[in-house]
């Protein structure tokens, strides 16, 4: 394969928001273009740093007498996703971070967020992005919970937010997350002419 600069891409979020979450067990998409299940809720703006996917490899290197490497022993790999949710006043953002049972009310009548010392709730997550030439990129994480959270700074010089890290759990096949990449579909013009073998033109 020759070099192709059109296959190099930066990524921006979908207009309506890149990251969505839903209750565990919600039907997840199997491509980059289908509409999400209605149970998925978008979590609004993400900080300008975007999202970082990290890997942690657990492996041991075995050496022979004399120092030669003779074997790499793979013990497992963990992938994590880090991003900062900056819509701190959004009730759904707070539910995703602290759990639905710990968030009540609304902005109009008063929003109550309880920060408890309980195990973080697992959710299904979807990340929708747009690459070069409008190519759609979707990362599907069927099950993940928050495993780390940075400090939240309340100041006049920056937007407060929840900088969280989620860690996916593997399914029965060992899959933790799936990335779908696809060009957007184009809709053919209505009543476009279709040529026939008889030389006539017919409309559909």
PDB file of C-alpha atoms in Angstrom:
ATOM      1  CA  UNK A   1       0.000   0.000   0.000  1.00  0.00           C
ATOM      2  CA  UNK A   2       1.278   3.458  -0.904  1.00  0.00           C
ATOM      3  CA  UNK A   3       1.220   6.420   1.439  1.00  0.00           C
ATOM      4  CA  UNK A   4      -2.106   8.248   1.592  1.00  0.00           C
ATOM      5  CA  UNK A   5      -2.490  11.533   3.472  1.00  0.00           C
ATOM      6  CA  UNK A   6      -6.293  11.135   3.385  1.00  0.00           C
ATOM      7  CA  UNK A   7      -5.905   8.270   5.841  1.00  0.00           C
ATOM      8  CA  UNK A   8      -4.265  10.576   8.389  1.00  0.00           C
ATOM      9  CA  UNK A   9      -6.814  12.307  10.593  1.00  0.00           C
ATOM     10  CA  UNK A  10      -7.505  14.447  13.615  1.00  0.00           C
ATOM     11  CA  UNK A  11     -10.887  14.088  15.293  1.00  0.00           C
ATOM     12  CA  UNK A  12     -13.623  16.385  16.487  1.00  0.00           C
ATOM     13  CA  UNK A  13     -16.769  15.575  18.452  1.00  0.00           C
ATOM     14  CA  UNK A  14     -20.200  15.116  16.947  1.00  0.00           C
ATOM     15  CA  UNK A  15     -22.154  18.374  16.956  1.00  0.00           C
ATOM     16  CA  UNK A  16     -24.640  17.193  19.593  1.00  0.00           C
ATOM     17  CA  UNK A  17     -21.868  15.860  21.838  1.00  0.00           C
ATOM     18  CA  UNK A  18     -19.308  13.092  21.585  1.00  0.00           C
ATOM     19  CA  UNK A  19     -19.850  10.997  24.697  1.00  0.00           C
ATOM     20  CA  UNK A  20     -23.093   9.235  25.615  1.00  0.00           C
ATOM     21  CA  UNK A  21     -23.967   6.838  28.406  1.00  0.00           C
ATOM     22  CA  UNK A  22     -26.844   4.487  29.171  1.00  0.00           C
ATOM     23  CA  UNK A  23     -27.884   1.936  31.798  1.00  0.00           C
ATOM     24  CA  UNK A  24     -25.921  -1.296  31.736  1.00  0.00           C
ATOM     25  CA  UNK A  25     -27.475  -3.801  29.340  1.00  0.00           C
ATOM     26  CA  UNK A  26     -28.767  -1.188  26.892  1.00  0.00           C
ATOM     27  CA  UNK A  27     -28.500  -2.317  23.267  1.00  0.00           C
ATOM     28  CA  UNK A  28     -25.281  -0.907  21.844  1.00  0.00           C
ATOM     29  CA  UNK A  29     -24.706  -0.020  18.175  1.00  0.00           C
ATOM     30  CA  UNK A  30     -22.796  -2.339  15.862  1.00  0.00           C
ATOM     31  CA  UNK A  31     -21.588   0.258  13.350  1.00  0.00           C
ATOM     32  CA  UNK A  32     -20.679   3.942  13.161  1.00  0.00           C
ATOM     33  CA  UNK A  33     -23.842   5.260  11.520  1.00  0.00           C
ATOM     34  CA  UNK A  34     -26.935   3.848  13.252  1.00  0.00           C
ATOM     35  CA  UNK A  35     -28.904   6.006  15.674  1.00  0.00           C
ATOM     36  CA  UNK A  36     -28.264   5.252  19.331  1.00  0.00           C
ATOM     37  CA  UNK A  37     -30.864   3.538  21.488  1.00  0.00           C
ATOM     38  CA  UNK A  38     -33.101   6.153  23.087  1.00  0.00           C
ATOM     39  CA  UNK A  39     -31.752   5.183  26.525  1.00  0.00           C
ATOM     40  CA  UNK A  40     -28.407   6.762  25.671  1.00  0.00           C
ATOM     41  CA  UNK A  41     -27.953  10.321  26.979  1.00  0.00           C
ATOM     42  CA  UNK A  42     -25.305  12.710  25.665  1.00  0.00           C
ATOM     43  CA  UNK A  43     -23.066  14.303  28.270  1.00  0.00           C
ATOM     44  CA  UNK A  44     -22.496  17.649  26.584  1.00  0.00           C
ATOM     45  CA  UNK A  45     -19.225  19.485  26.187  1.00  0.00           C
ATOM     46  CA  UNK A  46     -15.856  17.831  26.792  1.00  0.00           C
ATOM     47  CA  UNK A  47     -12.769  19.924  27.531  1.00  0.00           C
ATOM     48  CA  UNK A  48     -10.506  20.938  24.656  1.00  0.00           C
ATOM     49  CA  UNK A  49      -8.080  18.133  25.544  1.00  0.00           C
ATOM     50  CA  UNK A  50     -10.574  15.694  24.058  1.00  0.00           C
ATOM     51  CA  UNK A  51     -10.355  12.057  25.098  1.00  0.00           C
ATOM     52  CA  UNK A  52      -7.286   9.916  25.747  1.00  0.00           C
ATOM     53  CA  UNK A  53      -7.291   6.151  25.336  1.00  0.00           C
ATOM     54  CA  UNK A  54      -4.459   4.547  27.304  1.00  0.00           C
ATOM     55  CA  UNK A  55      -3.073   1.031  27.545  1.00  0.00           C
ATOM     56  CA  UNK A  56      -1.413  -0.760  30.437  1.00  0.00           C
ATOM     57  CA  UNK A  57       0.421  -3.923  29.409  1.00  0.00           C
ATOM     58  CA  UNK A  58       1.254  -6.469  32.089  1.00  0.00           C
ATOM     59  CA  UNK A  59       4.113  -8.542  30.765  1.00  0.00           C
ATOM     60  CA  UNK A  60       7.330 -10.142  31.972  1.00  0.00           C
ATOM     61  CA  UNK A  61      10.543 -10.514  30.005  1.00  0.00           C
ATOM     62  CA  UNK A  62      12.393 -13.786  30.407  1.00  0.00           C
ATOM     63  CA  UNK A  63      16.126 -13.816  29.817  1.00  0.00           C
ATOM     64  CA  UNK A  64      18.657 -16.584  29.314  1.00  0.00           C
ATOM     65  CA  UNK A  65      22.008 -16.857  31.021  1.00  0.00           C
ATOM     66  CA  UNK A  66      24.080 -14.138  29.441  1.00  0.00           C
ATOM     67  CA  UNK A  67      21.229 -11.647  29.112  1.00  0.00           C
ATOM     68  CA  UNK A  68      19.544 -12.603  25.838  1.00  0.00           C
ATOM     69  CA  UNK A  69      15.761 -12.100  25.832  1.00  0.00           C
ATOM     70  CA  UNK A  70      14.223 -15.484  25.070  1.00  0.00           C
ATOM     71  CA  UNK A  71      10.552 -14.964  25.882  1.00  0.00           C
ATOM     72  CA  UNK A  72       7.972 -12.242  26.525  1.00  0.00           C
ATOM     73  CA  UNK A  73       5.266 -13.466  28.871  1.00  0.00           C
ATOM     74  CA  UNK A  74       1.974 -11.635  28.383  1.00  0.00           C
ATOM     75  CA  UNK A  75      -0.196 -11.485  31.497  1.00  0.00           C
ATOM     76  CA  UNK A  76      -2.913  -9.141  30.291  1.00  0.00           C
ATOM     77  CA  UNK A  77      -3.753  -5.673  29.014  1.00  0.00           C
ATOM     78  CA  UNK A  78      -6.019  -2.954  30.362  1.00  0.00           C
ATOM     79  CA  UNK A  79      -7.398  -0.080  28.294  1.00  0.00           C
ATOM     80  CA  UNK A  80      -8.765   3.105  29.852  1.00  0.00           C
ATOM     81  CA  UNK A  81     -10.476   6.250  28.580  1.00  0.00           C
ATOM     82  CA  UNK A  82      -9.935   9.667  30.159  1.00  0.00           C
ATOM     83  CA  UNK A  83     -11.952  12.820  29.473  1.00  0.00           C
ATOM     84  CA  UNK A  84     -13.197  15.885  31.310  1.00  0.00           C
ATOM     85  CA  UNK A  85     -16.926  16.563  31.512  1.00  0.00           C
ATOM     86  CA  UNK A  86     -17.299  20.332  31.818  1.00  0.00           C
ATOM     87  CA  UNK A  87     -21.084  20.727  32.067  1.00  0.00           C
ATOM     88  CA  UNK A  88     -20.939  20.616  35.846  1.00  0.00           C
ATOM     89  CA  UNK A  89     -24.500  21.971  36.147  1.00  0.00           C
ATOM     90  CA  UNK A  90     -25.912  19.175  33.982  1.00  0.00           C
ATOM     91  CA  UNK A  91     -27.872  16.635  36.053  1.00  0.00           C
ATOM     92  CA  UNK A  92     -27.048  13.796  33.635  1.00  0.00           C
ATOM     93  CA  UNK A  93     -23.334  14.537  33.943  1.00  0.00           C
ATOM     94  CA  UNK A  94     -23.622  14.286  37.709  1.00  0.00           C
ATOM     95  CA  UNK A  95     -25.586  11.026  37.433  1.00  0.00           C
ATOM     96  CA  UNK A  96     -22.905   9.530  35.198  1.00  0.00           C
ATOM     97  CA  UNK A  97     -20.203  10.487  37.694  1.00  0.00           C
ATOM     98  CA  UNK A  98     -21.902   9.900  41.050  1.00  0.00           C
ATOM     99  CA  UNK A  99     -24.660   7.418  40.121  1.00  0.00           C
ATOM    100  CA  UNK A 100     -28.341   7.982  39.409  1.00  0.00           C
ATOM    101  CA  UNK A 101     -29.438   7.261  42.978  1.00  0.00           C
ATOM    102  CA  UNK A 102     -27.221  10.035  44.307  1.00  0.00           C
ATOM    103  CA  UNK A 103     -28.558  12.858  42.111  1.00  0.00           C
ATOM    104  CA  UNK A 104     -32.014  14.343  42.558  1.00  0.00           C
ATOM    105  CA  UNK A 105     -33.891  17.483  41.540  1.00  0.00           C
ATOM    106  CA  UNK A 106     -33.073  19.961  38.795  1.00  0.00           C
ATOM    107  CA  UNK A 107     -31.630  23.447  38.374  1.00  0.00           C
ATOM    108  CA  UNK A 108     -35.028  25.095  38.596  1.00  0.00           C
ATOM    109  CA  UNK A 109     -35.992  23.586  41.965  1.00  0.00           C
ATOM    110  CA  UNK A 110     -32.573  22.656  43.266  1.00  0.00           C
ATOM    111  CA  UNK A 111     -30.116  19.963  42.197  1.00  0.00           C
ATOM    112  CA  UNK A 112     -28.762  17.702  44.948  1.00  0.00           C
ATOM    113  CA  UNK A 113     -25.602  15.645  44.325  1.00  0.00           C
ATOM    114  CA  UNK A 114     -24.466  13.199  47.024  1.00  0.00           C
ATOM    115  CA  UNK A 115     -20.819  12.158  46.951  1.00  0.00           C
ATOM    116  CA  UNK A 116     -20.763   8.748  48.647  1.00  0.00           C
ATOM    117  CA  UNK A 117     -18.094   6.179  49.411  1.00  0.00           C
ATOM    118  CA  UNK A 118     -19.741   3.476  47.317  1.00  0.00           C
ATOM    119  CA  UNK A 119     -18.598   1.500  44.300  1.00  0.00           C
ATOM    120  CA  UNK A 120     -19.046   3.511  41.060  1.00  0.00           C
ATOM    121  CA  UNK A 121     -21.923   2.379  38.875  1.00  0.00           C
ATOM    122  CA  UNK A 122     -21.175   0.649  35.576  1.00  0.00           C
ATOM    123  CA  UNK A 123     -22.730   2.025  32.388  1.00  0.00           C
ATOM    124  CA  UNK A 124     -22.628   1.457  28.646  1.00  0.00           C
ATOM    125  CA  UNK A 125     -20.675   4.220  26.875  1.00  0.00           C
ATOM    126  CA  UNK A 126     -20.437   5.407  23.262  1.00  0.00           C
ATOM    127  CA  UNK A 127     -18.011   7.971  21.849  1.00  0.00           C
ATOM    128  CA  UNK A 128     -18.908   9.548  18.479  1.00  0.00           C
ATOM    129  CA  UNK A 129     -16.284  11.470  16.514  1.00  0.00           C
ATOM    130  CA  UNK A 130     -15.780  12.875  13.029  1.00  0.00           C
ATOM    131  CA  UNK A 131     -12.492  12.471  11.177  1.00  0.00           C
ATOM    132  CA  UNK A 132     -11.107  13.818   7.926  1.00  0.00           C
ATOM    133  CA  UNK A 133     -13.563  14.095   5.027  1.00  0.00           C
ATOM    134  CA  UNK A 134     -16.467  13.466   7.396  1.00  0.00           C
ATOM    135  CA  UNK A 135     -15.513   9.884   8.198  1.00  0.00           C
ATOM    136  CA  UNK A 136     -17.444   8.684  11.242  1.00  0.00           C
ATOM    137  CA  UNK A 137     -15.586   7.053  14.118  1.00  0.00           C
ATOM    138  CA  UNK A 138     -17.497   5.430  16.968  1.00  0.00           C
ATOM    139  CA  UNK A 139     -16.060   3.693  20.033  1.00  0.00           C
ATOM    140  CA  UNK A 140     -18.500   1.386  21.801  1.00  0.00           C
ATOM    141  CA  UNK A 141     -17.850   0.356  25.406  1.00  0.00           C
ATOM    142  CA  UNK A 142     -20.615  -2.024  26.527  1.00  0.00           C
ATOM    143  CA  UNK A 143     -19.630  -1.892  30.207  1.00  0.00           C
ATOM    144  CA  UNK A 144     -17.296   0.440  32.091  1.00  0.00           C
ATOM    145  CA  UNK A 145     -17.136   2.245  35.415  1.00  0.00           C
ATOM    146  CA  UNK A 146     -15.120   5.174  36.749  1.00  0.00           C
ATOM    147  CA  UNK A 147     -11.796   4.008  38.172  1.00  0.00           C
ATOM    148  CA  UNK A 148     -10.072   7.364  38.678  1.00  0.00           C
ATOM    149  CA  UNK A 149     -11.014  11.024  38.994  1.00  0.00           C
ATOM    150  CA  UNK A 150      -8.779  14.097  39.120  1.00  0.00           C
ATOM    151  CA  UNK A 151      -9.286  17.088  41.377  1.00  0.00           C
ATOM    152  CA  UNK A 152     -12.161  19.442  40.617  1.00  0.00           C
ATOM    153  CA  UNK A 153     -11.064  23.080  40.718  1.00  0.00           C
ATOM    154  CA  UNK A 154     -13.615  25.813  41.378  1.00  0.00           C
ATOM    155  CA  UNK A 155     -12.109  29.087  40.156  1.00  0.00           C
ATOM    156  CA  UNK A 156     -12.795  32.152  38.031  1.00  0.00           C
ATOM    157  CA  UNK A 157      -9.971  31.374  35.602  1.00  0.00           C
ATOM    158  CA  UNK A 158     -11.199  28.028  34.278  1.00  0.00           C
ATOM    159  CA  UNK A 159     -14.317  25.937  33.876  1.00  0.00           C
ATOM    160  CA  UNK A 160     -14.923  23.400  36.618  1.00  0.00           C
ATOM    161  CA  UNK A 161     -15.490  19.838  35.536  1.00  0.00           C
ATOM    162  CA  UNK A 162     -15.116  16.154  36.278  1.00  0.00           C
ATOM    163  CA  UNK A 163     -11.904  14.738  34.817  1.00  0.00           C
ATOM    164  CA  UNK A 164     -12.660  11.031  34.934  1.00  0.00           C
ATOM    165  CA  UNK A 165     -11.105   7.788  33.785  1.00  0.00           C
ATOM    166  CA  UNK A 166     -13.326   4.846  32.905  1.00  0.00           C
ATOM    167  CA  UNK A 167     -12.100   1.271  32.618  1.00  0.00           C
ATOM    168  CA  UNK A 168     -14.032  -1.209  30.446  1.00  0.00           C
ATOM    169  CA  UNK A 169     -14.867  -4.720  31.582  1.00  0.00           C
ATOM    170  CA  UNK A 170     -14.338  -7.565  29.125  1.00  0.00           C
ATOM    171  CA  UNK A 171     -17.261  -9.584  27.791  1.00  0.00           C
ATOM    172  CA  UNK A 172     -17.339 -13.375  27.430  1.00  0.00           C
ATOM    173  CA  UNK A 173     -15.108 -13.148  24.336  1.00  0.00           C
ATOM    174  CA  UNK A 174     -12.575 -10.930  26.103  1.00  0.00           C
ATOM    175  CA  UNK A 175     -13.593  -7.790  24.176  1.00  0.00           C
ATOM    176  CA  UNK A 176     -13.562  -4.554  26.184  1.00  0.00           C
ATOM    177  CA  UNK A 177     -14.360  -2.011  23.472  1.00  0.00           C
ATOM    178  CA  UNK A 178     -14.920  -1.834  19.715  1.00  0.00           C
ATOM    179  CA  UNK A 179     -14.081   0.963  17.273  1.00  0.00           C
ATOM    180  CA  UNK A 180     -16.231   1.361  14.148  1.00  0.00           C
ATOM    181  CA  UNK A 181     -14.986   3.520  11.259  1.00  0.00           C
ATOM    182  CA  UNK A 182     -17.145   4.298   8.221  1.00  0.00           C
ATOM    183  CA  UNK A 183     -17.774   6.921   5.592  1.00  0.00           C
ATOM    184  CA  UNK A 184     -21.144   8.657   6.032  1.00  0.00           C
ATOM    185  CA  UNK A 185     -23.854   7.430   3.708  1.00  0.00           C
ATOM    186  CA  UNK A 186     -25.076   9.803   1.013  1.00  0.00           C
ATOM    187  CA  UNK A 187     -28.765   9.958   0.168  1.00  0.00           C
ATOM    188  CA  UNK A 188     -29.544   9.728  -3.562  1.00  0.00           C
ATOM    189  CA  UNK A 189     -31.495  12.615  -5.022  1.00  0.00           C
ATOM    190  CA  UNK A 190     -35.226  12.011  -5.029  1.00  0.00           C
ATOM    191  CA  UNK A 191     -36.612  10.981  -8.432  1.00  0.00           C
ATOM    192  CA  UNK A 192     -33.119  10.563  -9.836  1.00  0.00           C
ATOM    193  CA  UNK A 193     -33.228   9.184 -13.413  1.00  0.00           C
ATOM    194  CA  UNK A 194     -32.338   5.544 -13.932  1.00  0.00           C
ATOM    195  CA  UNK A 195     -31.189   4.429 -17.374  1.00  0.00           C
ATOM    196  CA  UNK A 196     -32.790   1.357 -18.943  1.00  0.00           C
ATOM    197  CA  UNK A 197     -31.448  -0.991 -21.594  1.00  0.00           C
ATOM    198  CA  UNK A 198     -34.130   0.183 -23.989  1.00  0.00           C
ATOM    199  CA  UNK A 199     -32.740   3.704 -24.184  1.00  0.00           C
ATOM    200  CA  UNK A 200     -35.647   5.222 -22.228  1.00  0.00           C
ATOM    201  CA  UNK A 201     -35.295   7.071 -18.967  1.00  0.00           C
ATOM    202  CA  UNK A 202     -37.511   6.222 -16.047  1.00  0.00           C
ATOM    203  CA  UNK A 203     -37.931   7.868 -12.656  1.00  0.00           C
ATOM    204  CA  UNK A 204     -37.953   5.846  -9.434  1.00  0.00           C
TER     205      UNK A 204
END
